[in-house]
């Protein structure tokens, strides 16, 4: 099977930097992606790592290390609107099926 | 504007009834997916379809059925055999070139 582990909840203050980790037990996947979901809303795509290393998109960066079965999402200059749940996901070679972690709820405080 | 639409937004069902959730996309994507999300949980795959007239079971297909008669449409039927159907249902699509999923706004189903 496959599993993706994330911390259930993280709290940080406005303007700070926060890192959300994702460790996985799966193989044969194309890449690791991250999604943001506000309460009651649909997930929206943030970033994708097909290769090891760091991908930067504005205030958000994502990292993947296949040898360590580990990735993270880095959010800089936190804003109140960043309060949401964040999910890591892998898409496997088998029919491009996506598997999601259980999500990390980020609370940004003033 | 291209995107995915789901209807209805809220749905109430009595026990023993089948209900069908609509999902339509105009992104010209081949692959479509249905997920279930329970409070405070991640997304679990119910069914997915890579092409028209073909679909496969995901991890929690029992009590659900789908059809894919058109590229744009992938409706999900929640049958009376689904023991605990109250959840948030999300439809998504993915183009073959991308590894990004596009989600609809979701349908929140409540069984009374």
PDB file of C-alpha atoms in Angstrom:
ATOM      1  CA  UNK A   1       0.000   0.000   0.000  1.00  0.00           C
ATOM      2  CA  UNK A   2       0.949   3.608   0.268  1.00  0.00           C
ATOM      3  CA  UNK A   3       0.750   6.132   3.046  1.00  0.00           C
ATOM      4  CA  UNK A   4       1.663   9.774   3.395  1.00  0.00           C
ATOM      5  CA  UNK A   5       2.216  11.173   6.861  1.00  0.00           C
ATOM      6  CA  UNK A   6       1.815  14.845   7.769  1.00  0.00           C
ATOM      7  CA  UNK A   7       1.540  16.668  11.085  1.00  0.00           C
ATOM      8  CA  UNK A   8      -2.112  17.226  11.910  1.00  0.00           C
ATOM      9  CA  UNK A   9      -1.811  20.867  12.920  1.00  0.00           C
ATOM     10  CA  UNK A  10       0.744  23.686  12.863  1.00  0.00           C
ATOM     11  CA  UNK A  11       0.466  27.186  14.316  1.00  0.00           C
ATOM     12  CA  UNK A  12       2.587  30.171  13.287  1.00  0.00           C
ATOM     13  CA  UNK A  13       2.428  33.950  13.453  1.00  0.00           C
ATOM     14  CA  UNK A  14       1.879  36.365  10.626  1.00  0.00           C
ATOM     15  CA  UNK A  15       5.090  37.181   8.764  1.00  0.00           C
ATOM     16  CA  UNK A  16       6.875  34.045   9.907  1.00  0.00           C
ATOM     17  CA  UNK A  17       8.115  31.040   7.933  1.00  0.00           C
ATOM     18  CA  UNK A  18       6.588  27.598   8.383  1.00  0.00           C
ATOM     19  CA  UNK A  19       7.557  24.193   7.024  1.00  0.00           C
ATOM     20  CA  UNK A  20       5.038  21.378   6.608  1.00  0.00           C
ATOM     21  CA  UNK A  21       6.617  17.966   6.267  1.00  0.00           C
ATOM     22  CA  UNK A  22       5.389  14.928   4.371  1.00  0.00           C
ATOM     23  CA  UNK A  23       6.914  11.487   4.705  1.00  0.00           C
ATOM     24  CA  UNK A  24       5.696   8.710   2.499  1.00  0.00           C
ATOM     25  CA  UNK A  25       5.844   4.966   2.074  1.00  0.00           C
ATOM     26  CA  UNK A  26       5.222   4.342  -1.566  1.00  0.00           C
ATOM     27  CA  UNK A  27       7.179   3.688  -4.706  1.00  0.00           C
ATOM     28  CA  UNK A  28       6.725   4.105  -8.408  1.00  0.00           C
ATOM     29  CA  UNK A  29       5.303   7.596  -8.456  1.00  0.00           C
ATOM     30  CA  UNK A  30       5.738  10.468 -10.859  1.00  0.00           C
ATOM     31  CA  UNK A  31       6.047  13.197  -8.258  1.00  0.00           C
ATOM     32  CA  UNK A  32       4.964  14.866  -5.042  1.00  0.00           C
ATOM     33  CA  UNK A  33       2.434  17.686  -5.121  1.00  0.00           C
ATOM     34  CA  UNK A  34       0.865  20.061  -2.609  1.00  0.00           C
ATOM     35  CA  UNK A  35      -2.681  21.379  -2.383  1.00  0.00           C
ATOM     36  CA  UNK A  36      -4.315  24.062  -0.256  1.00  0.00           C
ATOM     37  CA  UNK A  37      -7.874  23.763   0.993  1.00  0.00           C
ATOM     38  CA  UNK A  38      -9.775  26.439   2.887  1.00  0.00           C
ATOM     39  CA  UNK A  39     -12.641  25.353   5.131  1.00  0.00           C
ATOM     40  CA  UNK A  40     -15.608  24.270   3.041  1.00  0.00           C
ATOM     41  CA  UNK A  41     -13.749  24.788  -0.210  1.00  0.00           C
ATOM     42  CA  UNK A  42     -12.101  22.649  -2.840  1.00  0.00           C
ATOM     43  CA  UNK A  43      -8.382  21.841  -2.896  1.00  0.00           C
ATOM     44  CA  UNK A  44      -6.286  24.043  -5.148  1.00  0.00           C
ATOM     45  CA  UNK A  45      -2.926  23.131  -6.597  1.00  0.00           C
ATOM     46  CA  UNK A  46       0.163  24.806  -5.137  1.00  0.00           C
ATOM     47  CA  UNK A  47       3.263  23.030  -6.422  1.00  0.00           C
ATOM     48  CA  UNK A  48       4.704  19.852  -7.875  1.00  0.00           C
ATOM     49  CA  UNK A  49       8.109  18.179  -7.607  1.00  0.00           C
ATOM     50  CA  UNK A  50       8.923  15.586 -10.224  1.00  0.00           C
ATOM     51  CA  UNK A  51      12.636  15.666  -9.408  1.00  0.00           C
ATOM     52  CA  UNK A  52      14.567  15.926  -6.179  1.00  0.00           C
ATOM     53  CA  UNK A  53      15.279  19.430  -5.051  1.00  0.00           C
ATOM     54  CA  UNK A  54      13.557  22.696  -4.385  1.00  0.00           C
ATOM     55  CA  UNK A  55      10.811  24.304  -6.481  1.00  0.00           C
ATOM     56  CA  UNK A  56       9.956  27.917  -5.750  1.00  0.00           C
ATOM     57  CA  UNK A  57       6.703  29.657  -6.593  1.00  0.00           C
ATOM     58  CA  UNK A  58       6.432  33.075  -5.010  1.00  0.00           C
ATOM     59  CA  UNK A  59       6.086  32.775  -1.239  1.00  0.00           C
ATOM     60  CA  UNK A  60       5.736  28.994  -1.475  1.00  0.00           C
ATOM     61  CA  UNK A  61       8.519  26.479  -2.028  1.00  0.00           C
ATOM     62  CA  UNK A  62       8.392  22.707  -2.132  1.00  0.00           C
ATOM     63  CA  UNK A  63      11.112  20.135  -1.716  1.00  0.00           C
ATOM     64  CA  UNK A  64      11.437  16.446  -2.546  1.00  0.00           C
ATOM     65  CA  UNK A  65      14.047  13.847  -1.616  1.00  0.00           C
ATOM     66  CA  UNK A  66      13.195  10.435  -3.029  1.00  0.00           C
ATOM     67  CA  UNK A  67      16.147   8.794  -1.264  1.00  0.00           C
ATOM     68  CA  UNK A  68      14.747   9.975   2.093  1.00  0.00           C
ATOM     69  CA  UNK A  69      11.063   9.404   1.152  1.00  0.00           C
ATOM     70  CA  UNK A  70      10.454  12.940   2.320  1.00  0.00           C
ATOM     71  CA  UNK A  71       9.168  16.249   1.114  1.00  0.00           C
ATOM     72  CA  UNK A  72       8.069  19.559   2.545  1.00  0.00           C
ATOM     73  CA  UNK A  73       6.159  22.704   1.756  1.00  0.00           C
ATOM     74  CA  UNK A  74       7.711  25.971   2.890  1.00  0.00           C
ATOM     75  CA  UNK A  75       5.525  29.038   3.314  1.00  0.00           C
ATOM     76  CA  UNK A  76       7.260  32.375   3.780  1.00  0.00           C
ATOM     77  CA  UNK A  77       5.944  35.754   4.911  1.00  0.00           C
ATOM     78  CA  UNK A  78       2.837  34.131   6.304  1.00  0.00           C
ATOM     79  CA  UNK A  79      -0.438  35.958   5.859  1.00  0.00           C
ATOM     80  CA  UNK A  80      -3.740  35.422   7.627  1.00  0.00           C
ATOM     81  CA  UNK A  81      -5.227  34.124   4.372  1.00  0.00           C
ATOM     82  CA  UNK A  82      -2.729  31.224   4.472  1.00  0.00           C
ATOM     83  CA  UNK A  83      -4.767  29.682   7.293  1.00  0.00           C
ATOM     84  CA  UNK A  84      -6.016  26.503   5.616  1.00  0.00           C
ATOM     85  CA  UNK A  85      -5.344  22.794   5.354  1.00  0.00           C
ATOM     86  CA  UNK A  86      -2.426  21.625   3.243  1.00  0.00           C
ATOM     87  CA  UNK A  87      -2.233  18.189   1.635  1.00  0.00           C
ATOM     88  CA  UNK A  88       0.675  16.400   0.061  1.00  0.00           C
ATOM     89  CA  UNK A  89      -0.079  13.893  -2.681  1.00  0.00           C
ATOM     90  CA  UNK A  90       1.703  11.466  -4.951  1.00  0.00           C
ATOM     91  CA  UNK A  91       0.553  10.310  -8.366  1.00  0.00           C
ATOM     92  CA  UNK A  92       1.523   6.732  -9.020  1.00  0.00           C
ATOM     93  CA  UNK A  93       2.586   5.116 -12.278  1.00  0.00           C
ATOM     94  CA  UNK A  94      -0.466   2.867 -12.130  1.00  0.00           C
ATOM     95  CA  UNK A  95      -3.079   4.816 -14.116  1.00  0.00           C
ATOM     96  CA  UNK A  96      -1.814   8.080 -12.654  1.00  0.00           C
ATOM     97  CA  UNK A  97      -3.776   7.523  -9.440  1.00  0.00           C
ATOM     98  CA  UNK A  98      -3.376  10.216  -6.830  1.00  0.00           C
ATOM     99  CA  UNK A  99      -2.951   9.456  -3.138  1.00  0.00           C
ATOM    100  CA  UNK A 100      -3.332  12.201  -0.556  1.00  0.00           C
ATOM    101  CA  UNK A 101      -2.005  12.655   2.948  1.00  0.00           C
ATOM    102  CA  UNK A 102      -4.427  13.344   5.784  1.00  0.00           C
ATOM    103  CA  UNK A 103      -3.619  17.049   5.712  1.00  0.00           C
ATOM    104  CA  UNK A 104      -2.035  19.653   7.968  1.00  0.00           C
ATOM    105  CA  UNK A 105      -4.185  22.419   9.365  1.00  0.00           C
ATOM    106  CA  UNK A 106      -2.193  25.659   9.448  1.00  0.00           C
ATOM    107  CA  UNK A 107      -3.326  28.332  11.873  1.00  0.00           C
ATOM    108  CA  UNK A 108      -1.811  31.763  11.270  1.00  0.00           C
ATOM    109  CA  UNK A 109      -2.117  34.135  14.216  1.00  0.00           C
ATOM    110  CA  UNK A 110      -1.657  37.918  14.278  1.00  0.00           C
TER     111      UNK A 110
ATOM    112  CA  UNK B   1     -13.727  30.188 -18.424  1.00  0.00           C
ATOM    113  CA  UNK B   2     -12.709  26.528 -18.211  1.00  0.00           C
ATOM    114  CA  UNK B   3     -13.355  24.548 -15.101  1.00  0.00           C
ATOM    115  CA  UNK B   4     -15.238  21.834 -13.292  1.00  0.00           C
ATOM    116  CA  UNK B   5     -18.770  22.186 -12.036  1.00  0.00           C
ATOM    117  CA  UNK B   6     -20.513  19.997  -9.520  1.00  0.00           C
ATOM    118  CA  UNK B   7     -24.145  19.992  -8.572  1.00  0.00           C
ATOM    119  CA  UNK B   8     -25.884  20.237  -6.280  1.00  0.00           C
ATOM    120  CA  UNK B   9     -23.745  22.001  -3.671  1.00  0.00           C
ATOM    121  CA  UNK B  10     -25.766  20.502  -0.817  1.00  0.00           C
ATOM    122  CA  UNK B  11     -27.755  17.290  -0.992  1.00  0.00           C
ATOM    123  CA  UNK B  12     -29.925  15.605   1.584  1.00  0.00           C
ATOM    124  CA  UNK B  13     -30.920  11.992   1.222  1.00  0.00           C
ATOM    125  CA  UNK B  14     -33.101   9.656   3.157  1.00  0.00           C
ATOM    126  CA  UNK B  15     -31.734   6.284   4.077  1.00  0.00           C
ATOM    127  CA  UNK B  16     -32.370   3.694   1.386  1.00  0.00           C
ATOM    128  CA  UNK B  17     -32.359   6.172  -1.484  1.00  0.00           C
ATOM    129  CA  UNK B  18     -29.912   6.340  -4.344  1.00  0.00           C
ATOM    130  CA  UNK B  19     -28.641   9.783  -5.325  1.00  0.00           C
ATOM    131  CA  UNK B  20     -26.565  10.954  -8.265  1.00  0.00           C
ATOM    132  CA  UNK B  21     -23.941  13.692  -8.031  1.00  0.00           C
ATOM    133  CA  UNK B  22     -23.145  15.586 -11.190  1.00  0.00           C
ATOM    134  CA  UNK B  23     -19.647  16.478 -12.416  1.00  0.00           C
ATOM    135  CA  UNK B  24     -19.007  18.330 -15.668  1.00  0.00           C
ATOM    136  CA  UNK B  25     -15.727  19.708 -17.033  1.00  0.00           C
ATOM    137  CA  UNK B  26     -14.928  21.849 -20.072  1.00  0.00           C
ATOM    138  CA  UNK B  27     -11.157  21.558 -19.749  1.00  0.00           C
ATOM    139  CA  UNK B  28     -10.948  18.834 -22.408  1.00  0.00           C
ATOM    140  CA  UNK B  29      -9.254  16.573 -19.865  1.00  0.00           C
ATOM    141  CA  UNK B  30      -9.231  12.847 -20.400  1.00  0.00           C
ATOM    142  CA  UNK B  31      -8.879  11.687 -16.787  1.00  0.00           C
ATOM    143  CA  UNK B  32     -11.546  12.300 -14.160  1.00  0.00           C
ATOM    144  CA  UNK B  33     -11.735  11.257 -10.522  1.00  0.00           C
ATOM    145  CA  UNK B  34     -14.152  11.106  -7.607  1.00  0.00           C
ATOM    146  CA  UNK B  35     -12.974  11.547  -4.036  1.00  0.00           C
ATOM    147  CA  UNK B  36     -14.645  11.392  -0.672  1.00  0.00           C
ATOM    148  CA  UNK B  37     -13.528  13.619   2.197  1.00  0.00           C
ATOM    149  CA  UNK B  38     -14.634  13.156   5.788  1.00  0.00           C
ATOM    150  CA  UNK B  39     -14.191  15.918   8.399  1.00  0.00           C
ATOM    151  CA  UNK B  40     -10.554  16.506   9.241  1.00  0.00           C
ATOM    152  CA  UNK B  41      -9.434  13.818   6.824  1.00  0.00           C
ATOM    153  CA  UNK B  42      -7.666  13.587   3.509  1.00  0.00           C
ATOM    154  CA  UNK B  43      -9.151  12.640   0.165  1.00  0.00           C
ATOM    155  CA  UNK B  44      -9.932   9.014  -0.589  1.00  0.00           C
ATOM    156  CA  UNK B  45     -10.351   7.815  -4.164  1.00  0.00           C
ATOM    157  CA  UNK B  46     -13.720   6.304  -5.052  1.00  0.00           C
ATOM    158  CA  UNK B  47     -13.555   5.854  -8.838  1.00  0.00           C
ATOM    159  CA  UNK B  48     -11.477   7.187 -11.685  1.00  0.00           C
ATOM    160  CA  UNK B  49     -11.694   7.188 -15.454  1.00  0.00           C
ATOM    161  CA  UNK B  50      -8.875   7.624 -17.929  1.00  0.00           C
ATOM    162  CA  UNK B  51     -11.003   7.669 -21.100  1.00  0.00           C
ATOM    163  CA  UNK B  52     -14.612   7.624 -22.200  1.00  0.00           C
ATOM    164  CA  UNK B  53     -16.484   4.370 -21.561  1.00  0.00           C
ATOM    165  CA  UNK B  54     -13.806   3.131 -19.188  1.00  0.00           C
ATOM    166  CA  UNK B  55     -13.440   3.508 -15.424  1.00  0.00           C
ATOM    167  CA  UNK B  56     -11.754   1.730 -12.520  1.00  0.00           C
ATOM    168  CA  UNK B  57     -12.496   1.296  -8.845  1.00  0.00           C
ATOM    169  CA  UNK B  58     -10.508   3.282  -6.353  1.00  0.00           C
ATOM    170  CA  UNK B  59      -9.856   2.388  -2.735  1.00  0.00           C
ATOM    171  CA  UNK B  60     -13.425   2.836  -1.431  1.00  0.00           C
ATOM    172  CA  UNK B  61     -15.705   1.951  -4.376  1.00  0.00           C
ATOM    173  CA  UNK B  62     -18.179  -0.200  -2.440  1.00  0.00           C
ATOM    174  CA  UNK B  63     -21.644   1.335  -2.490  1.00  0.00           C
ATOM    175  CA  UNK B  64     -20.851   3.697  -5.354  1.00  0.00           C
ATOM    176  CA  UNK B  65     -21.208   3.532  -9.126  1.00  0.00           C
ATOM    177  CA  UNK B  66     -20.144   5.771 -12.013  1.00  0.00           C
ATOM    178  CA  UNK B  67     -20.501   6.140 -15.759  1.00  0.00           C
ATOM    179  CA  UNK B  68     -18.380   7.888 -18.384  1.00  0.00           C
ATOM    180  CA  UNK B  69     -20.466   8.188 -21.530  1.00  0.00           C
ATOM    181  CA  UNK B  70     -19.040  11.573 -22.486  1.00  0.00           C
ATOM    182  CA  UNK B  71     -15.599  13.073 -22.021  1.00  0.00           C
ATOM    183  CA  UNK B  72     -17.108  16.076 -20.214  1.00  0.00           C
ATOM    184  CA  UNK B  73     -19.241  14.187 -17.714  1.00  0.00           C
ATOM    185  CA  UNK B  74     -18.516  11.758 -14.875  1.00  0.00           C
ATOM    186  CA  UNK B  75     -21.566  11.350 -12.604  1.00  0.00           C
ATOM    187  CA  UNK B  76     -21.345   9.473  -9.314  1.00  0.00           C
ATOM    188  CA  UNK B  77     -24.251   7.513  -7.867  1.00  0.00           C
ATOM    189  CA  UNK B  78     -24.294   6.888  -4.148  1.00  0.00           C
ATOM    190  CA  UNK B  79     -26.379   3.785  -3.650  1.00  0.00           C
ATOM    191  CA  UNK B  80     -28.281   2.547  -0.639  1.00  0.00           C
ATOM    192  CA  UNK B  81     -25.523  -0.032  -0.197  1.00  0.00           C
ATOM    193  CA  UNK B  82     -23.126   2.675   0.979  1.00  0.00           C
ATOM    194  CA  UNK B  83     -23.332   2.345   4.756  1.00  0.00           C
ATOM    195  CA  UNK B  84     -22.100   5.786   5.757  1.00  0.00           C
ATOM    196  CA  UNK B  85     -22.509   8.166   2.820  1.00  0.00           C
ATOM    197  CA  UNK B  86     -22.530  11.475   4.702  1.00  0.00           C
ATOM    198  CA  UNK B  87     -19.388  13.250   3.447  1.00  0.00           C
ATOM    199  CA  UNK B  88     -17.976  15.923   1.155  1.00  0.00           C
ATOM    200  CA  UNK B  89     -17.601  14.635  -2.423  1.00  0.00           C
ATOM    201  CA  UNK B  90     -15.058  16.138  -4.778  1.00  0.00           C
ATOM    202  CA  UNK B  91     -14.709  15.605  -8.496  1.00  0.00           C
ATOM    203  CA  UNK B  92     -11.391  16.282 -10.208  1.00  0.00           C
ATOM    204  CA  UNK B  93      -9.769  16.064 -13.603  1.00  0.00           C
ATOM    205  CA  UNK B  94      -6.174  15.800 -14.794  1.00  0.00           C
ATOM    206  CA  UNK B  95      -4.781  16.288 -18.268  1.00  0.00           C
ATOM    207  CA  UNK B  96      -2.287  13.699 -19.507  1.00  0.00           C
ATOM    208  CA  UNK B  97       0.474  16.273 -19.778  1.00  0.00           C
ATOM    209  CA  UNK B  98       0.050  17.568 -16.258  1.00  0.00           C
ATOM    210  CA  UNK B  99       0.358  16.130 -12.819  1.00  0.00           C
ATOM    211  CA  UNK B 100      -2.006  18.729 -11.456  1.00  0.00           C
ATOM    212  CA  UNK B 101      -5.528  17.960 -10.390  1.00  0.00           C
ATOM    213  CA  UNK B 102      -8.301  20.487 -10.929  1.00  0.00           C
ATOM    214  CA  UNK B 103     -11.151  20.190  -8.468  1.00  0.00           C
ATOM    215  CA  UNK B 104     -14.799  21.096  -8.636  1.00  0.00           C
ATOM    216  CA  UNK B 105     -16.413  22.997  -5.738  1.00  0.00           C
ATOM    217  CA  UNK B 106     -17.721  19.787  -4.162  1.00  0.00           C
ATOM    218  CA  UNK B 107     -21.069  18.384  -3.068  1.00  0.00           C
ATOM    219  CA  UNK B 108     -21.857  17.987   0.593  1.00  0.00           C
ATOM    220  CA  UNK B 109     -24.124  14.967   1.049  1.00  0.00           C
ATOM    221  CA  UNK B 110     -26.054  14.429   4.256  1.00  0.00           C
ATOM    222  CA  UNK B 111     -28.109  11.342   4.964  1.00  0.00           C
ATOM    223  CA  UNK B 112     -31.094  12.026   7.193  1.00  0.00           C
TER     224      UNK B 112
END
